[in-house]
Amino acid sequence: MNQRILRDFFLRDVLEVAPALLGKKIVRRFPDGTIKKYQITETEAYRGIEDRACHASKGRTPRTEVMFQQGGTVYVYFIYGQYWLLNFVTGEEGDASAVLIRGMEGFPGPGRLGRELQLDRSFYGEDLVTSGRMWIEEGERPVQIQSGSRIGIHYAGEPWVSNRWRFFINGQTVSARTPD
DNA sequence: AAGACGATCCTG
DNA sequence: AGGATCGTCTTT
């Protein structure tokens, strides 16, 4: 039941992992020792260097470096001077794909969940399979999964802006803007 | 060295 | 509708 998700889960195509994460729980052990679990409600897939919306499409830089590691690695980045966004690397080493965690129960929105989880630079490169402060556990299987286009990537152009690579659980609060 | 901008959120 | 706020990348 409270079973940690292991490496194999993450070593698949990001388009399999992103919807499969819905309903699973992010488990966070905070610095004071308390442990909280949050059900994942919304995700987005970013699929390697060819995906113009994916940060890895800019190549290997200090920022994108961990995206090229094996699945199960955490990729966090700081944006708009305020928010740490949470991503899980997927696939084999070199695939450079990742899932953006866009919402979790009670905390819709990637910025808000990052704040709740008290993310910071130190999570860059964290391993979800071995970490003692953040990992993933099994959860409820979603009744229905919906999809839509990804948010905030207008610059990417076709087909990337139109690919329905955002996934969310039916009935859950989702990101602002029309859930086409 | 300087400028532009972003996988966001909050306020008015 | 617009401001906050700063790391990263691009351009000089």
mmCIF file of C-alpha atoms (C1' of nucleotides) in Angstrom:
data_model
loop_
_atom_site.group_PDB
_atom_site.id
_atom_site.type_symbol
_atom_site.label_atom_id
_atom_site.label_comp_id
_atom_site.label_asym_id
_atom_site.label_seq_id
_atom_site.Cartn_x
_atom_site.Cartn_y
_atom_site.Cartn_z
ATOM 1 C CA MET A 1 0.000 0.000 0.000
ATOM 2 C CA ASN A 2 2.544 2.577 1.119
ATOM 3 C CA GLN A 3 5.021 1.105 -1.278
ATOM 4 C CA ARG A 4 7.690 3.265 -2.842
ATOM 5 C CA ILE A 5 7.693 3.402 -6.636
ATOM 6 C CA LEU A 6 10.985 2.025 -7.921
ATOM 7 C CA ARG A 7 13.270 2.680 -10.861
ATOM 8 C CA ASP A 8 11.501 0.666 -13.547
ATOM 9 C CA PHE A 9 8.413 2.846 -13.321
ATOM 10 C CA PHE A 10 10.393 5.865 -14.449
ATOM 11 C CA LEU A 11 12.432 4.132 -17.141
ATOM 12 C CA ARG A 12 9.615 4.331 -19.684
ATOM 13 C CA ASP A 13 8.517 6.808 -22.312
ATOM 14 C CA VAL A 14 7.411 10.075 -20.720
ATOM 15 C CA LEU A 15 4.044 9.764 -22.479
ATOM 16 C CA GLU A 16 3.432 6.595 -20.451
ATOM 17 C CA VAL A 17 4.798 7.899 -17.171
ATOM 18 C CA ALA A 18 2.989 11.257 -17.130
ATOM 19 C CA PRO A 19 -0.559 9.812 -17.048
ATOM 20 C CA ALA A 20 0.571 6.876 -14.886
ATOM 21 C CA LEU A 21 1.626 9.312 -12.153
ATOM 22 C CA LEU A 22 -1.942 10.560 -11.697
ATOM 23 C CA GLY A 23 -3.379 9.296 -8.430
ATOM 24 C CA LYS A 24 0.020 8.358 -7.045
ATOM 25 C CA LYS A 25 1.351 10.149 -3.979
ATOM 26 C CA ILE A 26 4.271 12.460 -3.527
ATOM 27 C CA VAL A 27 5.672 11.704 -0.089
ATOM 28 C CA ARG A 28 7.618 14.493 1.555
ATOM 29 C CA ARG A 29 9.592 14.208 4.762
ATOM 30 C CA PHE A 30 10.115 17.784 5.973
ATOM 31 C CA PRO A 31 13.183 19.005 7.888
ATOM 32 C CA ASP A 32 11.297 18.741 11.203
ATOM 33 C CA GLY A 33 10.647 15.064 10.542
ATOM 34 C CA THR A 34 6.951 15.247 9.731
ATOM 35 C CA ILE A 35 5.816 13.273 6.711
ATOM 36 C CA LYS A 36 3.002 14.337 4.396
ATOM 37 C CA LYS A 37 1.533 12.642 1.336
ATOM 38 C CA TYR A 38 -0.124 14.396 -1.588
ATOM 39 C CA GLN A 39 -2.043 12.825 -4.440
ATOM 40 C CA ILE A 40 -0.886 13.927 -7.897
ATOM 41 C CA THR A 41 -3.756 15.415 -9.935
ATOM 42 C CA GLU A 42 -2.162 17.032 -12.984
ATOM 43 C CA THR A 43 1.002 16.395 -15.012
ATOM 44 C CA GLU A 44 2.640 17.449 -18.252
ATOM 45 C CA ALA A 45 5.051 15.514 -20.468
ATOM 46 C CA TYR A 46 8.188 17.113 -21.920
ATOM 47 C CA ARG A 47 9.697 14.769 -24.436
ATOM 48 C CA GLY A 48 13.404 15.124 -25.132
ATOM 49 C CA ILE A 49 15.545 17.387 -27.254
ATOM 50 C CA GLU A 50 13.180 17.351 -30.224
ATOM 51 C CA ASP A 51 10.300 18.758 -28.184
ATOM 52 C CA ARG A 52 10.691 22.510 -28.616
ATOM 53 C CA ALA A 53 8.778 23.124 -25.386
ATOM 54 C CA CYS A 54 11.207 20.930 -23.422
ATOM 55 C CA HIS A 55 14.067 22.726 -21.700
ATOM 56 C CA ALA A 56 16.427 20.019 -22.955
ATOM 57 C CA SER A 57 15.810 21.169 -26.525
ATOM 58 C CA LYS A 58 18.272 23.981 -25.771
ATOM 59 C CA GLY A 59 20.949 21.372 -25.286
ATOM 60 C CA ARG A 60 23.028 20.362 -22.295
ATOM 61 C CA THR A 61 23.520 23.364 -20.019
ATOM 62 C CA PRO A 62 24.136 23.649 -16.270
ATOM 63 C CA ARG A 63 20.383 24.029 -15.887
ATOM 64 C CA THR A 64 19.248 21.126 -18.078
ATOM 65 C CA GLU A 65 22.039 18.732 -17.126
ATOM 66 C CA VAL A 66 19.959 16.455 -14.880
ATOM 67 C CA MET A 67 17.313 16.003 -17.542
ATOM 68 C CA PHE A 68 19.841 13.799 -19.324
ATOM 69 C CA GLN A 69 20.176 11.442 -16.359
ATOM 70 C CA GLN A 70 18.175 8.255 -15.916
ATOM 71 C CA GLY A 71 14.491 8.192 -14.934
ATOM 72 C CA GLY A 72 13.638 8.809 -11.297
ATOM 73 C CA THR A 73 15.863 11.851 -10.983
ATOM 74 C CA VAL A 74 14.333 15.143 -9.821
ATOM 75 C CA TYR A 75 14.647 18.231 -12.000
ATOM 76 C CA VAL A 76 13.714 21.487 -10.284
ATOM 77 C CA TYR A 77 14.124 24.980 -11.693
ATOM 78 C CA PHE A 78 13.440 28.482 -10.470
ATOM 79 C CA ILE A 79 11.128 30.703 -12.507
ATOM 80 C CA TYR A 80 9.674 34.215 -12.421
ATOM 81 C CA GLY A 81 11.967 35.037 -9.547
ATOM 82 C CA GLN A 82 9.683 33.207 -7.142
ATOM 83 C CA TYR A 83 8.783 29.592 -7.835
ATOM 84 C CA TRP A 84 10.533 26.239 -7.826
ATOM 85 C CA LEU A 85 8.817 23.878 -10.278
ATOM 86 C CA LEU A 86 8.997 20.115 -9.784
ATOM 87 C CA ASN A 87 9.784 17.603 -12.524
ATOM 88 C CA PHE A 88 10.613 13.900 -12.617
ATOM 89 C CA VAL A 89 13.063 12.726 -15.257
ATOM 90 C CA THR A 90 11.870 9.709 -17.260
ATOM 91 C CA GLY A 91 13.351 7.151 -19.619
ATOM 92 C CA GLU A 92 16.891 5.931 -20.057
ATOM 93 C CA GLU A 93 19.925 8.093 -19.537
ATOM 94 C CA GLY A 94 20.134 10.528 -22.438
ATOM 95 C CA ASP A 95 16.402 10.608 -23.223
ATOM 96 C CA ALA A 96 16.181 14.068 -21.663
ATOM 97 C CA SER A 97 12.480 13.749 -20.959
ATOM 98 C CA ALA A 98 10.615 14.761 -17.821
ATOM 99 C CA VAL A 99 7.190 15.115 -16.263
ATOM 100 C CA LEU A 100 6.210 18.492 -14.829
ATOM 101 C CA ILE A 101 4.085 18.006 -11.726
ATOM 102 C CA ARG A 102 1.431 20.604 -12.358
ATOM 103 C CA GLY A 103 -0.994 19.940 -9.545
ATOM 104 C CA MET A 104 -1.600 17.890 -6.435
ATOM 105 C CA GLU A 105 -4.563 17.499 -4.107
ATOM 106 C CA GLY A 106 -5.216 20.811 -2.358
ATOM 107 C CA PHE A 107 -2.461 22.559 -4.292
ATOM 108 C CA PRO A 108 -3.395 23.212 -7.916
ATOM 109 C CA GLY A 109 -0.620 24.849 -9.892
ATOM 110 C CA PRO A 110 3.076 24.028 -10.206
ATOM 111 C CA GLY A 111 4.213 27.105 -8.276
ATOM 112 C CA ARG A 112 1.890 26.524 -5.373
ATOM 113 C CA LEU A 113 2.786 22.871 -4.935
ATOM 114 C CA GLY A 114 6.467 23.730 -5.073
ATOM 115 C CA ARG A 115 5.948 26.197 -2.255
ATOM 116 C CA GLU A 116 4.011 23.632 -0.192
ATOM 117 C CA LEU A 117 6.767 21.046 -0.660
ATOM 118 C CA GLN A 118 9.401 23.625 0.320
ATOM 119 C CA LEU A 119 11.440 22.958 -2.769
ATOM 120 C CA ASP A 120 14.754 24.669 -3.335
ATOM 121 C CA ARG A 121 17.945 24.268 -5.319
ATOM 122 C CA SER A 122 19.077 21.362 -3.151
ATOM 123 C CA PHE A 123 16.463 19.109 -4.774
ATOM 124 C CA TYR A 124 18.164 19.438 -8.154
ATOM 125 C CA GLY A 125 19.306 15.877 -8.959
ATOM 126 C CA GLU A 126 17.549 14.208 -6.007
ATOM 127 C CA ASP A 127 16.871 10.514 -6.655
ATOM 128 C CA LEU A 128 13.248 9.515 -5.986
ATOM 129 C CA VAL A 129 14.261 5.867 -5.650
ATOM 130 C CA THR A 130 16.702 6.384 -2.780
ATOM 131 C CA SER A 131 15.877 9.769 -1.250
ATOM 132 C CA GLY A 132 14.908 10.024 2.393
ATOM 133 C CA ARG A 133 13.031 13.293 1.964
ATOM 134 C CA MET A 134 10.967 12.858 -1.181
ATOM 135 C CA TRP A 135 9.650 9.809 -3.018
ATOM 136 C CA ILE A 136 6.554 8.435 -4.793
ATOM 137 C CA GLU A 137 4.107 5.841 -3.489
ATOM 138 C CA GLU A 138 1.192 3.926 -4.958
ATOM 139 C CA GLY A 139 -2.199 5.600 -4.659
ATOM 140 C CA GLU A 140 -5.762 5.478 -5.911
ATOM 141 C CA ARG A 141 -6.186 4.533 -9.522
ATOM 142 C CA PRO A 142 -7.944 7.441 -11.278
ATOM 143 C CA VAL A 143 -11.444 6.728 -12.566
ATOM 144 C CA GLN A 144 -10.866 8.729 -15.701
ATOM 145 C CA ILE A 145 -7.901 10.580 -17.159
ATOM 146 C CA GLN A 146 -8.363 13.634 -19.354
ATOM 147 C CA SER A 147 -5.829 15.337 -21.564
ATOM 148 C CA GLY A 148 -5.248 18.789 -23.006
ATOM 149 C CA SER A 149 -2.551 20.947 -24.539
ATOM 150 C CA ARG A 150 0.336 22.107 -22.386
ATOM 151 C CA ILE A 151 0.222 25.488 -20.665
ATOM 152 C CA GLY A 152 2.529 28.445 -21.239
ATOM 153 C CA ILE A 153 4.568 27.101 -24.156
ATOM 154 C CA HIS A 154 3.203 29.226 -27.003
ATOM 155 C CA TYR A 155 6.764 29.887 -28.184
ATOM 156 C CA ALA A 156 7.284 26.223 -29.088
ATOM 157 C CA GLY A 157 5.280 26.243 -32.348
ATOM 158 C CA GLU A 158 3.560 23.305 -33.999
ATOM 159 C CA PRO A 159 3.108 20.491 -33.355
ATOM 160 C CA TRP A 160 4.324 21.030 -29.820
ATOM 161 C CA VAL A 161 1.781 23.668 -28.802
ATOM 162 C CA SER A 162 -1.072 21.418 -29.874
ATOM 163 C CA ASN A 163 0.084 18.054 -28.579
ATOM 164 C CA ARG A 164 -2.245 16.959 -25.818
ATOM 165 C CA TRP A 165 0.519 16.162 -23.399
ATOM 166 C CA ARG A 166 -1.148 17.527 -20.274
ATOM 167 C CA PHE A 167 -2.971 14.970 -18.180
ATOM 168 C CA PHE A 168 -5.359 15.425 -15.282
ATOM 169 C CA ILE A 169 -7.865 13.515 -13.226
ATOM 170 C CA ASN A 170 -11.475 14.130 -14.170
ATOM 171 C CA GLY A 171 -13.199 16.434 -11.703
ATOM 172 C CA GLN A 172 -10.065 17.746 -10.064
ATOM 173 C CA THR A 173 -9.191 21.406 -10.018
ATOM 174 C CA VAL A 174 -6.823 22.030 -12.881
ATOM 175 C CA SER A 175 -4.623 24.830 -14.086
ATOM 176 C CA ALA A 176 -6.239 28.106 -15.048
ATOM 177 C CA ARG A 177 -7.019 28.580 -18.716
ATOM 178 C CA THR A 178 -9.324 26.474 -20.749
ATOM 179 C CA PRO A 179 -8.778 22.751 -20.250
ATOM 180 C CA ASP A 180 -9.470 22.151 -23.930
ATOM 181 C "C1'" DA B 1 28.360 43.968 -18.905
ATOM 182 C "C1'" DA B 2 23.728 44.435 -19.932
ATOM 183 C "C1'" DG B 3 19.183 43.091 -21.423
ATOM 184 C "C1'" DA B 4 15.200 40.040 -22.210
ATOM 185 C "C1'" DC B 5 12.184 36.765 -20.596
ATOM 186 C "C1'" DG B 6 10.034 32.756 -18.402
ATOM 187 C "C1'" DA B 7 6.513 25.211 -17.961
ATOM 188 C "C1'" DT B 8 3.526 31.423 -12.299
ATOM 189 C "C1'" DC B 9 0.748 33.572 -8.920
ATOM 190 C "C1'" DC B 10 -1.578 37.315 -6.631
ATOM 191 C "C1'" DT B 11 -3.886 41.690 -6.430
ATOM 192 C "C1'" DG B 12 -6.944 45.158 -8.136
ATOM 193 C "C1'" DA C 1 -4.646 43.854 -16.654
ATOM 194 C "C1'" DG C 2 -0.271 44.298 -14.508
ATOM 195 C "C1'" DG C 3 3.467 43.764 -11.090
ATOM 196 C "C1'" DA C 4 6.739 40.924 -8.450
ATOM 197 C "C1'" DT C 5 11.390 39.103 -8.841
ATOM 198 C "C1'" DC C 6 15.837 36.722 -10.304
ATOM 199 C "C1'" DG C 7 18.363 32.877 -12.628
ATOM 200 C "C1'" DT C 8 19.607 31.677 -17.174
ATOM 201 C "C1'" DC C 9 20.620 32.468 -21.699
ATOM 202 C "C1'" DT C 10 21.668 35.686 -25.516
ATOM 203 C "C1'" DT C 11 23.865 39.526 -27.259
ATOM 204 C "C1'" DT C 12 27.407 43.198 -26.957
#
